[in-house]
Coordinates of N, CA, C and O in Angstrom, one line a residue:
X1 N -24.2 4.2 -13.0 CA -23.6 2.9 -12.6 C -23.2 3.0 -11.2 O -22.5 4.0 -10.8
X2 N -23.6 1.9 -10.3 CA -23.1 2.1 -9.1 C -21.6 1.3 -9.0 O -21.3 0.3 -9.6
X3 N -20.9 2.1 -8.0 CA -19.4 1.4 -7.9 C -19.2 1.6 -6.5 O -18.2 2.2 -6.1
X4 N -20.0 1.1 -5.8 CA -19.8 1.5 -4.2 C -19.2 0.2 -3.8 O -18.3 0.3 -2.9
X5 N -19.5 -0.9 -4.3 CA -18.3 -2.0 -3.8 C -17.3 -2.4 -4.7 O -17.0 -3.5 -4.8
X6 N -16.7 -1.3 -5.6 CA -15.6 -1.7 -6.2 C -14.3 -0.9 -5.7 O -14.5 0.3 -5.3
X7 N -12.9 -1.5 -5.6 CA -12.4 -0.7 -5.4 C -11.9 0.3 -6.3 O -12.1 0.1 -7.5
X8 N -11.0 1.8 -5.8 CA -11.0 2.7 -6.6 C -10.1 2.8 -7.4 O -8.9 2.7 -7.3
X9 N -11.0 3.2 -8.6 CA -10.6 3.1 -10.5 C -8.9 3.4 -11.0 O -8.1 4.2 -10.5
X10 N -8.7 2.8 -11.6 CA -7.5 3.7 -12.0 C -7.7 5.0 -12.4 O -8.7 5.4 -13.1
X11 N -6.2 6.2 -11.8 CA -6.7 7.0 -12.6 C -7.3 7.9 -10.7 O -7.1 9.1 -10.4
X12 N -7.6 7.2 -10.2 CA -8.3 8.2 -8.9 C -7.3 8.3 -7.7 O -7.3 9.0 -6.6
X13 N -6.3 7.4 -8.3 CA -5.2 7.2 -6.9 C -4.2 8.7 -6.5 O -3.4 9.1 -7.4
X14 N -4.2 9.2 -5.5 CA -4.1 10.3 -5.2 C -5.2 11.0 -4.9 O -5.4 11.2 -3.7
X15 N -5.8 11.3 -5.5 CA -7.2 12.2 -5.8 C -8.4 12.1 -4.6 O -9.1 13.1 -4.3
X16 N -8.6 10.6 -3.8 CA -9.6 10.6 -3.0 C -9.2 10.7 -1.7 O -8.1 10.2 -1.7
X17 N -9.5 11.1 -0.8 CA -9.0 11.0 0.7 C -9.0 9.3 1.1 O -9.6 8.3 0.6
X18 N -8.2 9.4 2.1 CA -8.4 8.0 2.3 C -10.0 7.0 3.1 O -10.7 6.9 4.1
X19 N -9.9 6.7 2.3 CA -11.5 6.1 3.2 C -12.4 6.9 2.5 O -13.5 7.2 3.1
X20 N -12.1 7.2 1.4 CA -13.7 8.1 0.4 C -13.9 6.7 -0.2 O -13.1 5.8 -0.1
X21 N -15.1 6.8 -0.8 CA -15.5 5.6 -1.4 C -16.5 6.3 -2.6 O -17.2 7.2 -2.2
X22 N -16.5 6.1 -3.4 CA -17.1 6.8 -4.7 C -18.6 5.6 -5.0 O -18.7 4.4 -5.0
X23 N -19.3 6.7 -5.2 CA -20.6 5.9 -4.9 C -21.2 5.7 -6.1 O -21.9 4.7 -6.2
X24 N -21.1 6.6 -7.2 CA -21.4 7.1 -8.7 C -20.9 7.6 -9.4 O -20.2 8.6 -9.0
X25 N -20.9 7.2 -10.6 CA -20.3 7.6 -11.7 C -21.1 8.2 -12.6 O -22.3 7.9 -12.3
X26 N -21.0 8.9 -13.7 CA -22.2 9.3 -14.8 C -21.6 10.3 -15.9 O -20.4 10.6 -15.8
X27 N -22.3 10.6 -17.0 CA -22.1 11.8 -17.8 C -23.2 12.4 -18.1 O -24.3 12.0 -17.9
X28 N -22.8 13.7 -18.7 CA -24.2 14.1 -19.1 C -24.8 13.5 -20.6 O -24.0 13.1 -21.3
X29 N -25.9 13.4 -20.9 CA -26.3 12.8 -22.5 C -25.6 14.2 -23.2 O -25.5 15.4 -22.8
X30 N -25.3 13.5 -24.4 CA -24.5 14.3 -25.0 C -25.5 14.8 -26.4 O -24.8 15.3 -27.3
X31 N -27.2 14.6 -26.6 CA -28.0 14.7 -27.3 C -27.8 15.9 -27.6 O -27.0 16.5 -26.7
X32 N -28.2 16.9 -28.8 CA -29.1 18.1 -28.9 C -30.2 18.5 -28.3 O -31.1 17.8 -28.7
X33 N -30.6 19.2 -27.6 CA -31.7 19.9 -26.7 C -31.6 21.4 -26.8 O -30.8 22.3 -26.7
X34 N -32.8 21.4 -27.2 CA -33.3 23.1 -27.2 C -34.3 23.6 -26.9 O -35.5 23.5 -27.2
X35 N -33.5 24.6 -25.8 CA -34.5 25.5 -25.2 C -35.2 26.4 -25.1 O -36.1 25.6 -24.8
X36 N -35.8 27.4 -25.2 CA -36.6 28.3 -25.5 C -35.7 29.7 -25.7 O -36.0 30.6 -26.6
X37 N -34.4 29.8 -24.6 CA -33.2 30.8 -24.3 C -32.2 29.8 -25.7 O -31.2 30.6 -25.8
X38 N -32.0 29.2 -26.3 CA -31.5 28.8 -27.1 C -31.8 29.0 -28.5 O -31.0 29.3 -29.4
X39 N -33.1 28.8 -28.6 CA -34.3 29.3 -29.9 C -33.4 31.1 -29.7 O -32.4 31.6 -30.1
X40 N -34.2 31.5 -29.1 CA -33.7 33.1 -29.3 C -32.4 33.6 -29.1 O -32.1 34.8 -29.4
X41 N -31.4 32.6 -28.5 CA -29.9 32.8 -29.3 C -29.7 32.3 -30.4 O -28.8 32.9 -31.0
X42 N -30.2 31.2 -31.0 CA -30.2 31.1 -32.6 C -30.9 32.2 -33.7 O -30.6 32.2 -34.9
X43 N -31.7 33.1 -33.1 CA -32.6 34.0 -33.9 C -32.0 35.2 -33.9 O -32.1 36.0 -34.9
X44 N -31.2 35.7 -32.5 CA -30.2 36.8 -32.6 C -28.8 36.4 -33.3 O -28.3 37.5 -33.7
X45 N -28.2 35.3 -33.6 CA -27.3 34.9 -34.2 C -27.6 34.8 -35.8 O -26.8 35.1 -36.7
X46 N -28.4 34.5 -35.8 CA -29.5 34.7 -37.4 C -29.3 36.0 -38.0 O -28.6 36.3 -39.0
X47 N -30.1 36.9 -37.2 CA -30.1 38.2 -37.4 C -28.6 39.0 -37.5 O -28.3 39.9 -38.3
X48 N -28.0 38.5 -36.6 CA -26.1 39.0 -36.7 C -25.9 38.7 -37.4 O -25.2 39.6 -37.9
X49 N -25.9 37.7 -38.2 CA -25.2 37.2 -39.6 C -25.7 37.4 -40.7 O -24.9 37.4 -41.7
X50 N -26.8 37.6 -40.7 CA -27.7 38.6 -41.9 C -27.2 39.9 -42.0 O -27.1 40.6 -43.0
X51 N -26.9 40.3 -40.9 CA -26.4 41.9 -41.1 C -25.6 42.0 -41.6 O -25.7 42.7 -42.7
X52 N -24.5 41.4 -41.3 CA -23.4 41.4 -41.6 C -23.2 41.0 -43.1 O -22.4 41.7 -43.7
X53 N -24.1 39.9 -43.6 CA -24.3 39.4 -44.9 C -24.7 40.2 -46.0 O -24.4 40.0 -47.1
X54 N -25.7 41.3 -45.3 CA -25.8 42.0 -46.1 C -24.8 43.6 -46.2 O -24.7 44.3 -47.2
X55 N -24.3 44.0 -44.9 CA -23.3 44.7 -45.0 C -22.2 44.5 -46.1 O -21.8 45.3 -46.9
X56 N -21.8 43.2 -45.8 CA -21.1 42.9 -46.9 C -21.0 43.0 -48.7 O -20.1 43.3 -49.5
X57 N -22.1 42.5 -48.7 CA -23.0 42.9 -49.8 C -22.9 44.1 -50.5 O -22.6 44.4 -51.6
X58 N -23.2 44.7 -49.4 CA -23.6 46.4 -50.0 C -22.0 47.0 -49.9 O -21.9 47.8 -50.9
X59 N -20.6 46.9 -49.1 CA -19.6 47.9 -49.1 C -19.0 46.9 -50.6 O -17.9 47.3 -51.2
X60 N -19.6 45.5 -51.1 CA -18.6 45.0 -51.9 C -18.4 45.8 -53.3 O -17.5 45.9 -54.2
X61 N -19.8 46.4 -53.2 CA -20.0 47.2 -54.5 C -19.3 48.1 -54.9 O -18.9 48.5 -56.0
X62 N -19.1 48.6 -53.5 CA -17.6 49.7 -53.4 C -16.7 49.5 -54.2 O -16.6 50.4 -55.1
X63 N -15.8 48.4 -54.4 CA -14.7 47.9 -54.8 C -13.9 47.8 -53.5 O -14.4 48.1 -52.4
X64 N -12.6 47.2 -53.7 CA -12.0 46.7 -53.1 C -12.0 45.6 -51.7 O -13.0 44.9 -51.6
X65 N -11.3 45.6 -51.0 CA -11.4 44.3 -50.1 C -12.3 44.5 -48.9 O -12.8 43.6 -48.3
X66 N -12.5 45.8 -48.4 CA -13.1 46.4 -46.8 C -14.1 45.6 -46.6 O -14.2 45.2 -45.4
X67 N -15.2 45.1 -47.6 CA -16.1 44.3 -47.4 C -15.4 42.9 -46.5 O -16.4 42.4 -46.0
X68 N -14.5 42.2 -46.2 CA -13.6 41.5 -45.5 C -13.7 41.4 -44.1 O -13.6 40.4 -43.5
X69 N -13.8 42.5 -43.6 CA -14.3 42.7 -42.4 C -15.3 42.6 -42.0 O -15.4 43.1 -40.9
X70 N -16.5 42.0 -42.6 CA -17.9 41.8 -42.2 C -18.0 40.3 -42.1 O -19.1 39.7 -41.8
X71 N -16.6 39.4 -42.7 CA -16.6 38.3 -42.2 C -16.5 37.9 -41.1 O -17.1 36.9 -40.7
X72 N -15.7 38.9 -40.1 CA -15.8 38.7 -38.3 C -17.1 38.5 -37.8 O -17.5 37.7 -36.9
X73 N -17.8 39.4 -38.5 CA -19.3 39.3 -37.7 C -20.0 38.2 -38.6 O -20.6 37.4 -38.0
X74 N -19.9 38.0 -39.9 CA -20.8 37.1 -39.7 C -20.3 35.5 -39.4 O -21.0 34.6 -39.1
X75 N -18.5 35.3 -39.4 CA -18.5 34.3 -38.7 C -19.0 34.2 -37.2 O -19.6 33.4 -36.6
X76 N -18.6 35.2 -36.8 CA -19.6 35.5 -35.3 C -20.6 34.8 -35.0 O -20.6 33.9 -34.1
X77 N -22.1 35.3 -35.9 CA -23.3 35.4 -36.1 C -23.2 33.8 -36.0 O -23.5 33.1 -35.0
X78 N -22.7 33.3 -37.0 CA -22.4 31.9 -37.3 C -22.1 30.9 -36.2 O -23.0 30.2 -35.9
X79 N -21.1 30.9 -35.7 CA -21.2 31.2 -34.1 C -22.3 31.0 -33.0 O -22.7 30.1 -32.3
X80 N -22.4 32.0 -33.3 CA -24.4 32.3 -32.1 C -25.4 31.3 -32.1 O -26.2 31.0 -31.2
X81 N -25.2 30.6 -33.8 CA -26.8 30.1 -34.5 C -25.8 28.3 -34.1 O -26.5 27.3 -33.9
X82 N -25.0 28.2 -34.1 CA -24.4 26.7 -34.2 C -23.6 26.5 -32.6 O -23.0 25.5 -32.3
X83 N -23.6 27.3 -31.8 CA -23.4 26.7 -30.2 C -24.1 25.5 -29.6 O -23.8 24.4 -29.1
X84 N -26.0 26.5 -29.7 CA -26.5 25.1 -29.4 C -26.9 23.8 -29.7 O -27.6 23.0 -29.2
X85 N -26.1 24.0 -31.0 CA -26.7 22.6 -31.9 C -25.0 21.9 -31.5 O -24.8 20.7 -31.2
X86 N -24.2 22.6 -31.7 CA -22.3 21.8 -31.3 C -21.5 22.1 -30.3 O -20.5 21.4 -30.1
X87 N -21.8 23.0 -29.7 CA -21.1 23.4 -28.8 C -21.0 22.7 -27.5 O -19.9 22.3 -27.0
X88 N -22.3 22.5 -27.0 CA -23.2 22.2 -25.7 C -22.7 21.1 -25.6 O -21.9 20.7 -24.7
X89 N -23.8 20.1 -27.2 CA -23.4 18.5 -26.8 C -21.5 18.5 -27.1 O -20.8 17.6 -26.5
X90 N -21.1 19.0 -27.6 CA -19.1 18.8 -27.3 C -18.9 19.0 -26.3 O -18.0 18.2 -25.8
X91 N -19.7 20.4 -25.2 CA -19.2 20.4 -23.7 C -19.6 19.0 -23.4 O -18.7 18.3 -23.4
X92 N -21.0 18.3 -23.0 CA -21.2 17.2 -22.6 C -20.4 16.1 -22.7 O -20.2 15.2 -21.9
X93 N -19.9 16.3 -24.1 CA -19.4 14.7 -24.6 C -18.2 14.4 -24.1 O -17.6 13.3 -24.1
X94 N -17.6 16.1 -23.4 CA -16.1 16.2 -22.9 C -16.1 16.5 -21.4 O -15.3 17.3 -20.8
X95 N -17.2 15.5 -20.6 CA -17.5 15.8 -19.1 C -17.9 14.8 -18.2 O -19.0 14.4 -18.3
X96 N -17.2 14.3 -17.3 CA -17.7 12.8 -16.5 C -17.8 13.6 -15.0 O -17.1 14.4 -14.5
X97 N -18.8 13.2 -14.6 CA -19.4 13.3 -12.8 C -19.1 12.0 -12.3 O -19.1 10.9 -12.9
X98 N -18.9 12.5 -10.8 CA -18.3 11.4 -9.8 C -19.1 11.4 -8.4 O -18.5 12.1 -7.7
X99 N -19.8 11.1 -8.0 CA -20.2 11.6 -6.6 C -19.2 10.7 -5.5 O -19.1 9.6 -5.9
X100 N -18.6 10.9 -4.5 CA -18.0 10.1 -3.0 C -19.4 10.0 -2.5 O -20.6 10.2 -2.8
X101 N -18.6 9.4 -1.3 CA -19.5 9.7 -0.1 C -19.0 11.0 0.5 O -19.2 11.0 1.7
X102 N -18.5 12.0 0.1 CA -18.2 13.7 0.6 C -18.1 14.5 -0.3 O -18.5 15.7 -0.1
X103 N -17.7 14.2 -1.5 CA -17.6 14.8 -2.6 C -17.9 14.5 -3.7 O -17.7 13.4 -4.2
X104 N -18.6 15.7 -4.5 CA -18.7 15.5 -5.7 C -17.9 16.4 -6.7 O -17.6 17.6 -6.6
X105 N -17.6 15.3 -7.8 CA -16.4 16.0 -8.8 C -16.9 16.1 -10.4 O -18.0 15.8 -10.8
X106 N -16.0 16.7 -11.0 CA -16.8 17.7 -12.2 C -15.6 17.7 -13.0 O -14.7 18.5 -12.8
X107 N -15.5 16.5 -14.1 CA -14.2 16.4 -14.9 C -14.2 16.8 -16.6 O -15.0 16.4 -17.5
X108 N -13.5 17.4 -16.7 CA -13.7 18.0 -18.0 C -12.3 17.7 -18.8 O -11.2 17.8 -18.3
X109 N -12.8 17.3 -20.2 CA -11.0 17.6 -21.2 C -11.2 18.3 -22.1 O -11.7 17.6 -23.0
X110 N -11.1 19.5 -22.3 CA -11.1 20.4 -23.5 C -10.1 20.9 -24.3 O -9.0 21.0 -23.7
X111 N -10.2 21.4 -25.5 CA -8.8 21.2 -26.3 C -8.5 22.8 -25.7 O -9.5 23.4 -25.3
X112 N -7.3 23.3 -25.8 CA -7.1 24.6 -25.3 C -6.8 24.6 -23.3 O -5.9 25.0 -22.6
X113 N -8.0 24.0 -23.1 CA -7.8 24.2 -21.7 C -7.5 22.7 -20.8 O -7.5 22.6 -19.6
X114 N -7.4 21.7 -21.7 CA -6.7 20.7 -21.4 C -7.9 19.3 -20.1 O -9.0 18.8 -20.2
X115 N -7.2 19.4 -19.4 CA -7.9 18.0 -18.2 C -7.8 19.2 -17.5 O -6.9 20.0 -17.5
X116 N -9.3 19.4 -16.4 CA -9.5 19.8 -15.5 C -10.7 19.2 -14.5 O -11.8 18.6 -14.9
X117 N -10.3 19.3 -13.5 CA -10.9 18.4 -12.0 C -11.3 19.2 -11.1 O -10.3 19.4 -10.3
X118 N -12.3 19.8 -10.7 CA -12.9 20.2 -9.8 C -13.7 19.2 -8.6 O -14.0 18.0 -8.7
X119 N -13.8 19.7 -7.8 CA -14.5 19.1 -6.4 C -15.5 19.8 -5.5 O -15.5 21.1 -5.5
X120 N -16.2 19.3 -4.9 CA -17.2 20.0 -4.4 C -17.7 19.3 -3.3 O -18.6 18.5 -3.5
X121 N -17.3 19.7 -1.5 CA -17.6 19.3 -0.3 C -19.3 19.1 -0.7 O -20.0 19.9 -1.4
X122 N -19.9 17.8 -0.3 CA -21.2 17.6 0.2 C -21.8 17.6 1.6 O -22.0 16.5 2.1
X123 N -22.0 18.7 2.0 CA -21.9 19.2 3.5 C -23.9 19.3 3.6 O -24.7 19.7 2.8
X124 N -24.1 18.9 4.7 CA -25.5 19.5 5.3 C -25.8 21.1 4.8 O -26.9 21.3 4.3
X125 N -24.9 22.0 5.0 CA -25.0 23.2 4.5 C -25.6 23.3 3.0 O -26.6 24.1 2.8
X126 N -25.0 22.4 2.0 CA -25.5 22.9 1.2 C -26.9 22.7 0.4 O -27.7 22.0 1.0
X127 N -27.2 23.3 -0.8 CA -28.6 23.1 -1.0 C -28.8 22.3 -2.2 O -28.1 22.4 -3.2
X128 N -30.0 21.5 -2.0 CA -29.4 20.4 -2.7 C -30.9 20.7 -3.9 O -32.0 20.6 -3.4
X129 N -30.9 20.9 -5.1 CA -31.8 21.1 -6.2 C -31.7 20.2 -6.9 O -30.7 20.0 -7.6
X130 N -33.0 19.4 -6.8 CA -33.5 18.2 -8.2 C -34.2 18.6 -9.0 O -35.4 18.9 -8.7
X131 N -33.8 18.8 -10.4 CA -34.5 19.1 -11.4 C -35.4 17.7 -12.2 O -34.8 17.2 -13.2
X132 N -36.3 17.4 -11.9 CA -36.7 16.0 -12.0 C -36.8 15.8 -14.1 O -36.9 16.6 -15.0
X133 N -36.7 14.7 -14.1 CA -36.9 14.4 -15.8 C -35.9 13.5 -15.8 O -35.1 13.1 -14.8
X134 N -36.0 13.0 -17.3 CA -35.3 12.3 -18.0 C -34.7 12.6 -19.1 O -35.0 12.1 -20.2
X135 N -33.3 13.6 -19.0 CA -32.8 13.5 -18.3 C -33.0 14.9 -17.3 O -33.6 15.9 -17.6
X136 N -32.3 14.8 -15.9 CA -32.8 15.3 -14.8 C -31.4 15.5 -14.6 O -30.4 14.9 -15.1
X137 N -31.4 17.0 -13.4 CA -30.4 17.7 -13.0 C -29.5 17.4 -11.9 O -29.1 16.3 -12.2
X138 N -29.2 17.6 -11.0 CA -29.2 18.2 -9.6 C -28.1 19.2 -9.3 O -26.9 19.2 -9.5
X139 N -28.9 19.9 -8.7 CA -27.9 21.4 -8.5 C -27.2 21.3 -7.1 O -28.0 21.2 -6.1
X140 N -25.6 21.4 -6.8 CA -25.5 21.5 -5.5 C -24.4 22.3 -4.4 O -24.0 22.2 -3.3
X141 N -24.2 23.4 -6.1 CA -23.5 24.5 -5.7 C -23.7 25.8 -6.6 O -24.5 25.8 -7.4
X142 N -23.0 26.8 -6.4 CA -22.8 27.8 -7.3 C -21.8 28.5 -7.2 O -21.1 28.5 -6.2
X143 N -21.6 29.6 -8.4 CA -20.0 30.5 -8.4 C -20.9 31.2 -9.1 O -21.8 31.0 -9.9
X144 N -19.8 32.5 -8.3 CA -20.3 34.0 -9.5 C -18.9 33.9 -10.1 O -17.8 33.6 -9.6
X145 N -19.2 34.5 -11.9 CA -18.2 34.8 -12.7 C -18.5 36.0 -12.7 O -19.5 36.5 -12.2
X146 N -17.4 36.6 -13.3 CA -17.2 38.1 -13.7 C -17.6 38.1 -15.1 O -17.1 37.3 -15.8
X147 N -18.5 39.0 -15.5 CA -18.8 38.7 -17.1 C -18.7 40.1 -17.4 O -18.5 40.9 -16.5
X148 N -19.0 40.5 -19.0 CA -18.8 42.0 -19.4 C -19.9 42.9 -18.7 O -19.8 44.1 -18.4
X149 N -20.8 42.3 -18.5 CA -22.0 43.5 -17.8 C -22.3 43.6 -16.2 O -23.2 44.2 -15.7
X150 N -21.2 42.8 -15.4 CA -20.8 42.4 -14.2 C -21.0 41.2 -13.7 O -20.8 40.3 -14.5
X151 N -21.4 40.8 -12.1 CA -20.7 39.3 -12.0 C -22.4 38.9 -12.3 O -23.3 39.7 -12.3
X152 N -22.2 37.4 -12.5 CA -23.5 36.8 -12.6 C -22.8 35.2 -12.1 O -21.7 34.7 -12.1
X153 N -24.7 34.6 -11.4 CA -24.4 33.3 -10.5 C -24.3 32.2 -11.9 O -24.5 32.5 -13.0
X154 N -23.9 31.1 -11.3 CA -23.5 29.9 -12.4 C -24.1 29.2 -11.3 O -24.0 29.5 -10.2
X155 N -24.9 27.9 -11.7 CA -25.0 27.1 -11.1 C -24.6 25.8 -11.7 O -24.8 25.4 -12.8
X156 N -23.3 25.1 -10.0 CA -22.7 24.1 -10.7 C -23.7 22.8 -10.0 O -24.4 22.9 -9.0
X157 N -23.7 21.7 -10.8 CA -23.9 20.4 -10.4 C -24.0 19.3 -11.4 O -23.6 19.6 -12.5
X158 N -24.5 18.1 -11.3 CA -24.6 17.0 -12.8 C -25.9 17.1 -13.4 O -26.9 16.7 -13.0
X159 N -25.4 18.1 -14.5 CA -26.3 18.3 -15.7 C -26.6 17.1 -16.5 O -25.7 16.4 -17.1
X160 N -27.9 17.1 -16.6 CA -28.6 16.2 -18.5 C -28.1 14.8 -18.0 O -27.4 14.1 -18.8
X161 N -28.4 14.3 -16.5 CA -27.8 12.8 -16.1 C -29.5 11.7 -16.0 O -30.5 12.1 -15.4
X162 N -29.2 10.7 -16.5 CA -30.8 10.0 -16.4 C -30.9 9.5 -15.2 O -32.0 9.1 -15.2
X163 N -30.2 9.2 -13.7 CA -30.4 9.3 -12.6 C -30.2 10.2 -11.4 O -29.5 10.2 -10.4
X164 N -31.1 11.1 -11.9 CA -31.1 12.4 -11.4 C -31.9 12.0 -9.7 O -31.4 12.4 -8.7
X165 N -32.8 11.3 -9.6 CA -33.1 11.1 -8.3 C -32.6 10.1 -8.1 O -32.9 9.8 -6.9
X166 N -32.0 9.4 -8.5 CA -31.4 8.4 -7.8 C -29.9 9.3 -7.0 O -29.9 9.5 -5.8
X167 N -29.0 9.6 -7.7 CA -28.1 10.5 -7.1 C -28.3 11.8 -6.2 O -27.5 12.1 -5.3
X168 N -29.4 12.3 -6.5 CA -30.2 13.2 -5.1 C -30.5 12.6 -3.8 O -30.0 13.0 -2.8
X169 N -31.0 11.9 -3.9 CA -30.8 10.2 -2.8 C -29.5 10.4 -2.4 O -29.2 10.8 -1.3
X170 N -28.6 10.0 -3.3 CA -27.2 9.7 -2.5 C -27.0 10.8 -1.5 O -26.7 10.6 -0.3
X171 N -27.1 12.1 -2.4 CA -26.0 13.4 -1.9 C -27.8 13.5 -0.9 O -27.6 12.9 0.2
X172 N -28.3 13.6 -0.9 CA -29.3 13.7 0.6 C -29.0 12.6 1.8 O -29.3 12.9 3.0
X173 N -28.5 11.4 1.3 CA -27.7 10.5 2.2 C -26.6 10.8 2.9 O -26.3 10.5 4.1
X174 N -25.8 11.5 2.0 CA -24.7 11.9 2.5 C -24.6 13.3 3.1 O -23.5 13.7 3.6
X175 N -25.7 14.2 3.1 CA -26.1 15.4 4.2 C -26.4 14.6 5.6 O -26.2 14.9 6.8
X176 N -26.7 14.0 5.3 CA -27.3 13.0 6.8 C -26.9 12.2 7.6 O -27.5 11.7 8.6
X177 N -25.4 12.0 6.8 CA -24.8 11.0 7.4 C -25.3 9.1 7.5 O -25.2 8.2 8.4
X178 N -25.6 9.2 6.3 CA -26.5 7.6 5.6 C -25.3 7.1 4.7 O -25.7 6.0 4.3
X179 N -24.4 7.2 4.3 CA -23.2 6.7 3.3 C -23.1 5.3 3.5 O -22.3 4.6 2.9

């Protein structure tokens, strides 16, 4: 939706510099999509929960309760196999993108970690990636997390949006000084 001649929304007051002007709005589709790296986390999550299923199985014969503890893993497993069918589209469905004419923002509400608002300078520096489709990407930052096997890159920008070049347009306008 374009909102370049409206004024700004409720809700944004504070938040923009003065004289930013917000050029788009969007979310991501909140569809199911699966990927090929998705397929084979559903098949190791498969497999984890089989194990476990059958671990269970086999110490219940034992007697008593120890068999109990193979519920961790296979709620785990369980876990693994239903991320990308609930997880993903719940991140999406709990996520609105903003582009300015300087910045682009990245709004999330999730339960536990509540309203959070990120920002992100659109500077000539940065590098600007269109993942073309429908729906289509564009990539126009990144962060390293720290993860258990060490740090790994994240690429941020508005994922799974159906005007993916049209908003590449913008933020290539606004490297350029076109706003």
């Amino acid at each position: 939706m374009n909102v370049q001649d409206q004024a700004p929304q409720s809700g944004w007051e504070g938040l923009l510099d003065p004289g930013e002007t917000i050029l788009w709005q969007g979310r991501p589709g909140a569809r199911i999509r699966l990927g090929i790296g998705d397929i084979l986390l559903m098949v190791f999550g498969t497999f984890f929960a089989g194990f476990a299923l059958v671990w269970m199985a086999l110490v219940s014969g034992v007697g008593g309760l120890f068999w109990v503890f193979g519920m961790i893993h296979f709620m785990v497993g369980l876990g693994i196999i239903c991320w990308p069918l609930l997880g993903r589209p719940y991140l999406r469905r709990h996520t609105w993108y903003t582009l300015t004419d300087t910045r682009a923002f990245i709004a999330t509400e999730l339960p536990l970690k509540g309203k959070q608002l990120k920002s992100y300078a659109i500077t000539p520096d940065n590098q600007l990636t269109l993942e073309d489709g429908t729906p289509g990407s564009v990539i126009f930052a990144s962060e390293w997390r720290r993860g258990k096997k060490g740090s790994y890159e994240t690429r941020i920008g508005f994922h799974d949006i159906d005007e993916a070049r049209k908003v590449y347009g913008l933020m290539r306008g606004i490297q350029r000084g076109r706003t």
